[in-house]
mmCIF file of C-alpha atoms in Angstrom:
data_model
loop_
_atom_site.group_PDB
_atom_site.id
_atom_site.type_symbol
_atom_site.label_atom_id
_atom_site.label_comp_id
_atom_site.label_asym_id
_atom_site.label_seq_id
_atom_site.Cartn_x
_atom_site.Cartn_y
_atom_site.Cartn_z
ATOM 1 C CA UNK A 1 113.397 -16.477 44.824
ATOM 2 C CA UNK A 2 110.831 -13.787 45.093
ATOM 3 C CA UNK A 3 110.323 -10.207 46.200
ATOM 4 C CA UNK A 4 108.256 -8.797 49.439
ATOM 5 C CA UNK A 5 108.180 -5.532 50.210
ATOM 6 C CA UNK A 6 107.445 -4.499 53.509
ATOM 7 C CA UNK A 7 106.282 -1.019 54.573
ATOM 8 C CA UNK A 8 106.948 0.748 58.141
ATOM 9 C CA UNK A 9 105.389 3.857 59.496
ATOM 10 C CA UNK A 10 109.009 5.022 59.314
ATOM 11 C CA UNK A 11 109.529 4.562 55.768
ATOM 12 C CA UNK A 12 106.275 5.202 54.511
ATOM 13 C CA UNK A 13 107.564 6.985 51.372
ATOM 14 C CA UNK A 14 110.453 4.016 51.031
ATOM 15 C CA UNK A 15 109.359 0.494 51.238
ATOM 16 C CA UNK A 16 111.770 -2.252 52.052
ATOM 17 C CA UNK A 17 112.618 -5.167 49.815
ATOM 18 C CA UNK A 18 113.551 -8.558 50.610
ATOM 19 C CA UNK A 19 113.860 -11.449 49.119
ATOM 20 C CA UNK A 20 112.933 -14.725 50.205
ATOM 21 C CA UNK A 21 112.746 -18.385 49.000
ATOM 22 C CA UNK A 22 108.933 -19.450 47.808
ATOM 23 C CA UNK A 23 107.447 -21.435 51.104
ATOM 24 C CA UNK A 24 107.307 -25.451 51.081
ATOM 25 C CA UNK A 25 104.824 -27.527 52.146
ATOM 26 C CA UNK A 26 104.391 -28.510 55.835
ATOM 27 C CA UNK A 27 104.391 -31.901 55.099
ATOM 28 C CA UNK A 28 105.796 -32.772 58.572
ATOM 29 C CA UNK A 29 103.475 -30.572 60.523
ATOM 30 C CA UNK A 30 101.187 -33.481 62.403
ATOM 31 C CA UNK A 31 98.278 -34.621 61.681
ATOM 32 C CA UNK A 32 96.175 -32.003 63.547
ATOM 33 C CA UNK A 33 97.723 -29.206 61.548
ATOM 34 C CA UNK A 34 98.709 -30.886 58.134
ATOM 35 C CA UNK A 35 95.418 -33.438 57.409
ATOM 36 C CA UNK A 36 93.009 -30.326 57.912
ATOM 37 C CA UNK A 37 91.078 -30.817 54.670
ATOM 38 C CA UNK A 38 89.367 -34.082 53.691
ATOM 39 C CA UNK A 39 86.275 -34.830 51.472
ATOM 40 C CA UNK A 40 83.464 -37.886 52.622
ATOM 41 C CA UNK A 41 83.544 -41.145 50.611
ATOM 42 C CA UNK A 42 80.874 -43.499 50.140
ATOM 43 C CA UNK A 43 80.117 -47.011 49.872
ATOM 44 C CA UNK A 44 76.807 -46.609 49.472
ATOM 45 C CA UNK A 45 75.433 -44.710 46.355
ATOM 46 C CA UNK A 46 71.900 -44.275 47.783
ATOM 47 C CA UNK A 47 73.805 -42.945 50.885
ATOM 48 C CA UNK A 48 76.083 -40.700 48.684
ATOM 49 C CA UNK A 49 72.789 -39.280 46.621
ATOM 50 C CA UNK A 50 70.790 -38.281 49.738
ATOM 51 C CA UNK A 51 74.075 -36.797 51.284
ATOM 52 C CA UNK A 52 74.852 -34.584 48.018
ATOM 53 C CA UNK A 53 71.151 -33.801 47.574
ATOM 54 C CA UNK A 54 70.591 -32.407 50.635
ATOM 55 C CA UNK A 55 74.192 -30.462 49.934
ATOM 56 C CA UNK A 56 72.661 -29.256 46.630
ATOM 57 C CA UNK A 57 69.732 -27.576 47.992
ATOM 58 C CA UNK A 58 72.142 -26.029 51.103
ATOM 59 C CA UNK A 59 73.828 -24.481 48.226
ATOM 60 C CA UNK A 60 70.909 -23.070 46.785
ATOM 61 C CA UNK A 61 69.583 -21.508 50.483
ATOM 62 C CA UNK A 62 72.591 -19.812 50.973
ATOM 63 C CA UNK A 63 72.811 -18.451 47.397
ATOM 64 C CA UNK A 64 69.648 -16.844 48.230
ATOM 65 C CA UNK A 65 70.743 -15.818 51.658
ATOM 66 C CA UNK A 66 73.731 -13.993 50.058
ATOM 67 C CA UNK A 67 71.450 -12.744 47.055
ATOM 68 C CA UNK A 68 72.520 -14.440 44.105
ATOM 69 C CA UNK A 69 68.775 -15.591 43.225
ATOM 70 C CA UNK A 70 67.285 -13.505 40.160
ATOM 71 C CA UNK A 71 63.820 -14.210 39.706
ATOM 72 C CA UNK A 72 63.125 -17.513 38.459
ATOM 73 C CA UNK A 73 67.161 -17.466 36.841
ATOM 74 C CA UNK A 74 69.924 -19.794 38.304
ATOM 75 C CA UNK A 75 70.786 -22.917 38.592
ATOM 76 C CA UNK A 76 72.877 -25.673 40.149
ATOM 77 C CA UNK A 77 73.268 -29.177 39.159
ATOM 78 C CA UNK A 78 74.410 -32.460 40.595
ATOM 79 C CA UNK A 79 75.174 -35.566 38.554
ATOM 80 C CA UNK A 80 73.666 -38.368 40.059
ATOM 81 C CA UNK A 81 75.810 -40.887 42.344
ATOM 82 C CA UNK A 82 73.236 -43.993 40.874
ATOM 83 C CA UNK A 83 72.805 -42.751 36.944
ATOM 84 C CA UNK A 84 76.127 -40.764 36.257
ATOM 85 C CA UNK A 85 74.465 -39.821 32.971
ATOM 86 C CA UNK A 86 71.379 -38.511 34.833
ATOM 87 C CA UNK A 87 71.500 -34.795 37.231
ATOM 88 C CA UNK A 88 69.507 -33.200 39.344
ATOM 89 C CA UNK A 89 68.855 -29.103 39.013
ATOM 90 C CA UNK A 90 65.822 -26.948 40.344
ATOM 91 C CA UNK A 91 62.640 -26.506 39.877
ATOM 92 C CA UNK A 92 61.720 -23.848 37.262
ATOM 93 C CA UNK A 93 60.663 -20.631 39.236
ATOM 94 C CA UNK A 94 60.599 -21.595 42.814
ATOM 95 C CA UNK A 95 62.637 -19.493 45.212
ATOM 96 C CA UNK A 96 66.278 -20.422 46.121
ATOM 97 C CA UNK A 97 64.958 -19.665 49.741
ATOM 98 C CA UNK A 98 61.973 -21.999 49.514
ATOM 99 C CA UNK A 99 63.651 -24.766 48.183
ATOM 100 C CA UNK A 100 63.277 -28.393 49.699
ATOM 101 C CA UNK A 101 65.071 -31.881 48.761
ATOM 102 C CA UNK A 102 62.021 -33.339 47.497
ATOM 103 C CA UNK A 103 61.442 -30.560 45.210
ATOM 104 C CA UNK A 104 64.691 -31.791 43.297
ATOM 105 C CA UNK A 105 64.406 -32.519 39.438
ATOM 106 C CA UNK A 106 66.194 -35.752 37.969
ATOM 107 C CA UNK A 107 66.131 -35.534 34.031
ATOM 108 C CA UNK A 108 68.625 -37.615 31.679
ATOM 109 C CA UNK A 109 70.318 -36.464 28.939
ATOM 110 C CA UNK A 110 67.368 -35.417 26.328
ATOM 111 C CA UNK A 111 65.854 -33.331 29.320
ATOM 112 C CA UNK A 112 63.192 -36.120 30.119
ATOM 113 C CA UNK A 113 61.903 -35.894 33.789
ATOM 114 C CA UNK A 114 62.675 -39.320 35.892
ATOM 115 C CA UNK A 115 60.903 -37.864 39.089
ATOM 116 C CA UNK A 116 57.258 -37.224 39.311
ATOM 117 C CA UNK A 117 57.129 -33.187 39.574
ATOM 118 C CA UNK A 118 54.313 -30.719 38.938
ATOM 119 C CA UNK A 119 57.482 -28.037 38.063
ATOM 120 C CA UNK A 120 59.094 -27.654 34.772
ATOM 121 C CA UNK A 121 62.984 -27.030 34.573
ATOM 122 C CA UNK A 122 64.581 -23.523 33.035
ATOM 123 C CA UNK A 123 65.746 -24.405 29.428
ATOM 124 C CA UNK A 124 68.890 -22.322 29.918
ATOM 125 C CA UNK A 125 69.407 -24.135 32.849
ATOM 126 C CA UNK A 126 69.341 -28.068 31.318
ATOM 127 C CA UNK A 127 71.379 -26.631 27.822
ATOM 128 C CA UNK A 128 74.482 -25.208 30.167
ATOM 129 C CA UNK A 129 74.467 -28.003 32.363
ATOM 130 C CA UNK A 130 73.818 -31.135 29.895
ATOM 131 C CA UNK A 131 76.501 -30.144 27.744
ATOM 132 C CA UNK A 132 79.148 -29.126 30.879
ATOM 133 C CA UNK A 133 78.131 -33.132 32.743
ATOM 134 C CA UNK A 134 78.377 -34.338 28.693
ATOM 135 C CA UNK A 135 81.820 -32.890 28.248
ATOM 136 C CA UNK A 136 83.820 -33.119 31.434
ATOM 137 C CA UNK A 137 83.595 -36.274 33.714
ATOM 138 C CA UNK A 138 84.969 -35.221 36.292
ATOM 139 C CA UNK A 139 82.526 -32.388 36.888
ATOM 140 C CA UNK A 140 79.871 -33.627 39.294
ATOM 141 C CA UNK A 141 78.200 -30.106 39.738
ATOM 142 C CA UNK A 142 78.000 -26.711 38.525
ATOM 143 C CA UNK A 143 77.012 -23.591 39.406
ATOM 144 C CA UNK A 144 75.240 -20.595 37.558
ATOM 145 C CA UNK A 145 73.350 -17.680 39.002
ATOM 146 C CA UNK A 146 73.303 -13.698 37.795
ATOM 147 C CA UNK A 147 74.852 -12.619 40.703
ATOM 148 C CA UNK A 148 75.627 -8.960 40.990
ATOM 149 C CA UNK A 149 79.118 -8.809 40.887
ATOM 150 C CA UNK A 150 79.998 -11.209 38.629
ATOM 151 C CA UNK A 151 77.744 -9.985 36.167
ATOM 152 C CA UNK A 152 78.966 -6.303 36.070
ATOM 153 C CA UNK A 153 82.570 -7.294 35.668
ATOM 154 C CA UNK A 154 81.515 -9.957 33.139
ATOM 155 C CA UNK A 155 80.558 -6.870 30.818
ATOM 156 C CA UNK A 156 84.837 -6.648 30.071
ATOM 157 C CA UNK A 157 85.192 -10.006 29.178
ATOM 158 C CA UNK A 158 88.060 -10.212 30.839
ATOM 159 C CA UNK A 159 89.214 -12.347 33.662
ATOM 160 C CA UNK A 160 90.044 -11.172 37.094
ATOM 161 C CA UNK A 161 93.551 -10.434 37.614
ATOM 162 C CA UNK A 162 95.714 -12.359 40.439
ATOM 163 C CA UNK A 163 95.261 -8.845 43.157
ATOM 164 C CA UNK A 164 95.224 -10.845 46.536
ATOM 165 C CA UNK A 165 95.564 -13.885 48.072
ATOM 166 C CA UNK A 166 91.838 -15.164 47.545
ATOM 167 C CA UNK A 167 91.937 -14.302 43.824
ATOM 168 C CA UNK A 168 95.131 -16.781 43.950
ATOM 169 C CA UNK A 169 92.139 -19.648 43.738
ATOM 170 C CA UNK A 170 91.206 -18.896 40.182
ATOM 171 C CA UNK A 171 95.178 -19.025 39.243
ATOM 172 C CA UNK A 172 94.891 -21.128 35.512
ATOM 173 C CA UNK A 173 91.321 -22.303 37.095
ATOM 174 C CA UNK A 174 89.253 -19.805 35.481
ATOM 175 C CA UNK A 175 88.121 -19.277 31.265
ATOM 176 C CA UNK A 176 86.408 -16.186 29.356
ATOM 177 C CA UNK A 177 83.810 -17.435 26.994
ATOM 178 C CA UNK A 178 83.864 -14.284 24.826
ATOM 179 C CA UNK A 179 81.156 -14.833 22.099
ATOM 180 C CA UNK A 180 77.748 -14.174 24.363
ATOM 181 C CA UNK A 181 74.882 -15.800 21.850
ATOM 182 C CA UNK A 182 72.307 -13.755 24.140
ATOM 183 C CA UNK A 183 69.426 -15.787 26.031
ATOM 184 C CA UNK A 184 70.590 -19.738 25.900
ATOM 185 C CA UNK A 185 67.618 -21.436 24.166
ATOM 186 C CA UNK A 186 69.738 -23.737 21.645
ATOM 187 C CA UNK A 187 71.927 -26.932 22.423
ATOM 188 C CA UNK A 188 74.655 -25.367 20.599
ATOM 189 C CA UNK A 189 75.439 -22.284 23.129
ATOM 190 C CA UNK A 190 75.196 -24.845 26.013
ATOM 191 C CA UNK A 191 77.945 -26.807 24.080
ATOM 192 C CA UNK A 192 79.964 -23.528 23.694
ATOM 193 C CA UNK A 193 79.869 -22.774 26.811
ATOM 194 C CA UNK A 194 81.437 -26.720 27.765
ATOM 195 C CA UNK A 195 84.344 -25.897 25.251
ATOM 196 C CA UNK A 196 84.964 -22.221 26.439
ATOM 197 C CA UNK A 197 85.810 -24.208 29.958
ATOM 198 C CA UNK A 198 87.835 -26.452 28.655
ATOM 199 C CA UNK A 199 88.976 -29.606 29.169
ATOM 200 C CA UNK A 200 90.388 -28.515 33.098
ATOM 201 C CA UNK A 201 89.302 -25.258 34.339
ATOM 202 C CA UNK A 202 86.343 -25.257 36.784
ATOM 203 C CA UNK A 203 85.515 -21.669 36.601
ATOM 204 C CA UNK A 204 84.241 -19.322 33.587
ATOM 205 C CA UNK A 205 83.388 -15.831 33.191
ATOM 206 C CA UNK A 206 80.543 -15.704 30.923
ATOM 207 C CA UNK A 207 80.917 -12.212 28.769
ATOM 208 C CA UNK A 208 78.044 -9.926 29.326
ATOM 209 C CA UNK A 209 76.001 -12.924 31.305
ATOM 210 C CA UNK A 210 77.943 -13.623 34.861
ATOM 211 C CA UNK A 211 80.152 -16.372 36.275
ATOM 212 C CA UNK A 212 79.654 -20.195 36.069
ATOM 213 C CA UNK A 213 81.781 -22.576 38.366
ATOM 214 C CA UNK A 214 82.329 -26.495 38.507
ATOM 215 C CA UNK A 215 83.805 -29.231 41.161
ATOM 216 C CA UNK A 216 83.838 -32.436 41.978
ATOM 217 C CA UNK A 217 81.243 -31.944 44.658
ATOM 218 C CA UNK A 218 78.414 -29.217 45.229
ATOM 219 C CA UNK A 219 80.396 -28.125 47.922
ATOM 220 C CA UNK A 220 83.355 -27.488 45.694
ATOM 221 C CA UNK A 221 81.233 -25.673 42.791
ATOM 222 C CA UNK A 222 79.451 -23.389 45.331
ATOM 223 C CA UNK A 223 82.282 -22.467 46.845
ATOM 224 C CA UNK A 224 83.860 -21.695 44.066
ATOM 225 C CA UNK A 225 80.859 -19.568 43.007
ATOM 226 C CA UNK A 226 80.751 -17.618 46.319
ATOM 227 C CA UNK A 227 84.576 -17.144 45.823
ATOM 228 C CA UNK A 228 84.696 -15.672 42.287
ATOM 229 C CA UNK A 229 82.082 -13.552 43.190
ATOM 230 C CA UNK A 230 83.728 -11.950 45.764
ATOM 231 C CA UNK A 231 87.332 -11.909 43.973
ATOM 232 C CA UNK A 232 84.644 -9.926 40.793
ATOM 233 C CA UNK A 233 83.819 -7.602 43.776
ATOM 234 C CA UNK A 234 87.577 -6.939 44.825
ATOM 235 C CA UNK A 235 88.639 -6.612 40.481
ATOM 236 C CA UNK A 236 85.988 -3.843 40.377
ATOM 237 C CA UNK A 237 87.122 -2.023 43.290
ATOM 238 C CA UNK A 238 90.465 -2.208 42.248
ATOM 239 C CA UNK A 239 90.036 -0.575 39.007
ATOM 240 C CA UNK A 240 88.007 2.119 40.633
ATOM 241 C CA UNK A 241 90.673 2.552 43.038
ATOM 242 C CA UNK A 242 93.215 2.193 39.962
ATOM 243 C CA UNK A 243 91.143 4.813 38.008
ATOM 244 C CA UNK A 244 91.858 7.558 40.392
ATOM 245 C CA UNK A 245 95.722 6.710 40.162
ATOM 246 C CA UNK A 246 96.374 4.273 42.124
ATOM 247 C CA UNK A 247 98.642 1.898 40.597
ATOM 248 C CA UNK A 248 97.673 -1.762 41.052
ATOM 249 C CA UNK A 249 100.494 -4.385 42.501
ATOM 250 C CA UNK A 250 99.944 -8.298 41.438
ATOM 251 C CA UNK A 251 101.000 -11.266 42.808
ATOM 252 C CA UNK A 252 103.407 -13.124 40.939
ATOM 253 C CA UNK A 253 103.169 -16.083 39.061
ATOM 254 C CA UNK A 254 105.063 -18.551 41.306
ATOM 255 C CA UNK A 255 103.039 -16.872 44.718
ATOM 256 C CA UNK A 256 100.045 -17.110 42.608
ATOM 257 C CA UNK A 257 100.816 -21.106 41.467
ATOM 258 C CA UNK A 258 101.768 -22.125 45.452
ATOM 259 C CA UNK A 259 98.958 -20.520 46.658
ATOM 260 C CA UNK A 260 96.291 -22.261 44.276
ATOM 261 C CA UNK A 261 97.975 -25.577 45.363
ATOM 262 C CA UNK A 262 96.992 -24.137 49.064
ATOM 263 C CA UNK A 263 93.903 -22.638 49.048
ATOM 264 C CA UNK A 264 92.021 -24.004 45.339
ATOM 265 C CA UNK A 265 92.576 -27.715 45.661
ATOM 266 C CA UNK A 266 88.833 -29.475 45.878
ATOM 267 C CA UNK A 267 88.970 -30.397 49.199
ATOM 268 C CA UNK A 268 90.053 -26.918 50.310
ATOM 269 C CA UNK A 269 87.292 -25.858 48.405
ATOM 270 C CA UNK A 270 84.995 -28.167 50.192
ATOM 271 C CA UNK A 271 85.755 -27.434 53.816
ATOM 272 C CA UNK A 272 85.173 -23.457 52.477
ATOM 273 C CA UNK A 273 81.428 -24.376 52.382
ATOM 274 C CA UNK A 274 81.498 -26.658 55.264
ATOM 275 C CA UNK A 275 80.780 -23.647 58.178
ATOM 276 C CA UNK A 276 78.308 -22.054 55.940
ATOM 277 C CA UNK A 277 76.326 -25.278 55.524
ATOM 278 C CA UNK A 278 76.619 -25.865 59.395
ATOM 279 C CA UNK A 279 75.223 -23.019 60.292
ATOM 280 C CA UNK A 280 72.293 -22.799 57.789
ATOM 281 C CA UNK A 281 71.457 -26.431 59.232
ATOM 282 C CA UNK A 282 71.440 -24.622 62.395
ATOM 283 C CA UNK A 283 70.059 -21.696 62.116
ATOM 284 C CA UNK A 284 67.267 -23.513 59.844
ATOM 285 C CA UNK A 285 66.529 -26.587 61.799
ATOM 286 C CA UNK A 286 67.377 -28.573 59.106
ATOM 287 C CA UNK A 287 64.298 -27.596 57.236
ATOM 288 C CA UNK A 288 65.134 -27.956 53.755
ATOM 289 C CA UNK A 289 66.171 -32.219 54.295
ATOM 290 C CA UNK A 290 62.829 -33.269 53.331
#
C-alpha cells in the first residue's frame, strides 16, 4: 500500500490522504489497448541495416532540430545488423541537420574505416562508443551529445532524483561516472566510461561533460537521450524552485519501480520516437534516406 494525497480548493491548507493498493497490469485489457507497444523484427539483415540506418540519421536530424548539436561534438552509434563487431557513427564535423544515410561511417573495432568516405570520425566519439559496443552486447546504439541541460546539471555529479512521472524512466536505469578525465583522447576513459554504466543501466550522467544513453535500437537510445534531457531540465527547476523554499515531494520507490516497468521498457521507449520520426519524414520529404 501507498500514499496519495489529494488537494481541493477547499482544503488548500489541508491535503487529503488516502491510501491505495499499487495498480496491476491490464493484462486483460484487449488487444487494441494492451499490445500498444511493439518493436520490428527482421529476417533480413541487409533489410534490418538500411531500416536502422536510415533510423540513425532521423535521430541525428531531430537532435539538431531540438538543439543538441555542438559544433562538430556528438555522436550516435549503431552496431551493425551484418558485422555485430563493426558500427556506424557520423561523420567528423558535418552538421546533425545536414546529415544523409550515405554519409554514414562503418569502422571495426581498431577504428579502421570499411566505407569509402572523404570524412574522418571524432576520436572522442569512436573511444566512448568502441568500448560501450565492446562491453555490453546487448547495446546496439548509443547516444552522446553536449546538450544544454544535461550538461549544466552534470556539473553536480549527481543523478536526477525520481520528481515526476517521466523521471520514473531512469528508475535504477541511470549511472554517475564521477571521475571526468577531461577531453576523451585515450582508450582508457572510453573504457571507464563502459564500466561507470555497468553491466545493465542504459543511461549515464557524465560529471562535468553531459548525458550518454544506450538501447537496443536507435530508437530506444534517442529516446532515452531526449528523455533525460528533459527530466535534467525538470531536476534544475526543481532545485531552483526548492532553493526559494519550496520543499520537494518524490515519488516512492514502489510508484517509481511500476512505473519504469510502464513507461522505460525498450519498446515503450521505441514507440516514444516513433511520432517524432514520422513527422520529420514528413515534414522533410524523406530527404535524409539517401
Amino acid at each position: 500500500m501507498s500514499s496519495t494525497t489529494i488537494t481541493t480548493n477547499e482544503s488548500a491548507v489541508q491535503p487529503i490522504t488516502v491510501s491505495r493498493p499499487v495498480q496491476s497490469k491490464p493484462n486483460d485489457f484487449p488487444d487494441l489497448i494492451n499490445k500498444v507497444h511493439s518493436i520490428p523484427t527482421f529476417t533480413d539483415q541487409e533489410a534490418e541495416r538500411k531500416w536502422a540506418k536510415e533510423h540513425l540519421v532521423g535521430a541525428f536530424r531531430l537532435f539538431a532540430r531540438f538543439g543538441y548539436n555542438d559544433g562538430a561534438g556528438g555522436h550516435i552509434s549503431l552496431r551493425d545488423p551484418v558485422q555485430p563487431d563493426c558500427f556506424w557513427i557520423n561523420p567528423y564535423a558535418v552538421h546533425f541537420k545536414l546529415l544523409k544515410v550515405s554519409d554514414l561511417i562503418l569502422v571495426n573495432e581498431d577504428g579502421v574505416p570499411l566505407t569509402e568516405t572523404k570524412h574522418k570520425v571524432n576520436t572522442s566519439g569512436f573511444l566512448i562508443h568502441a568500448a560501450l559496443h565492446k562491453a555490453r552486447p546487448d547495446v546496439n546504439a548509443a547516444a552522446h551529445c553536449h546538450s544544454p541541460y544535461g550538461r549544466a546539471w552534470s556539473a553536480f555529479g549527481r543523478p536526477i532524483e525520481m520528481l515526476n512521472q517521466d523521471c520514473c524512466m531512469f528508475y535504477d536505469d541511470l549511472s554517475v561516472y564521477e571521475g571526468f578525465g577531461g577531453v576523451v583522447l585515450a582508450k582508457e576513459e572510453g573504457e571507464n566510461i563502459a564500466r561507470a554504466l555497468g553491466p545493465k543501466h542504459k543511461n549515464v550522467i557524465l560529471q562535468n561533460h553531459g548525458i550518454l544513453t544506450c538501447g537496443g535500437t536507435v530508437d530506444e537510445a534517442a529516446a532515452f537521450f531526449i528523455a533525460l534531457e528533459q527530466a535534467c531540465q525538470a531536476q534544475l527547476l526543481a532545485e531552483a524552485a526548492a532553493a526559494n523554499g519550496l520543499p520537494k515531494k518524490f515519488v516512492g520507490d514502489e510508484e517509481a519501480k511500476f512505473t519504469k516497468e510502464g513507461s522505460g521498457s525498450p519498446a515503450v521507449m521505441f514507440m516514444q520516437f516513433k511520432p517524432e520520426y514520422d513527422l520529420l519524414l514528413h515534414e522533410t520529404g524523406g530527404d535524409f534516406l539517401n
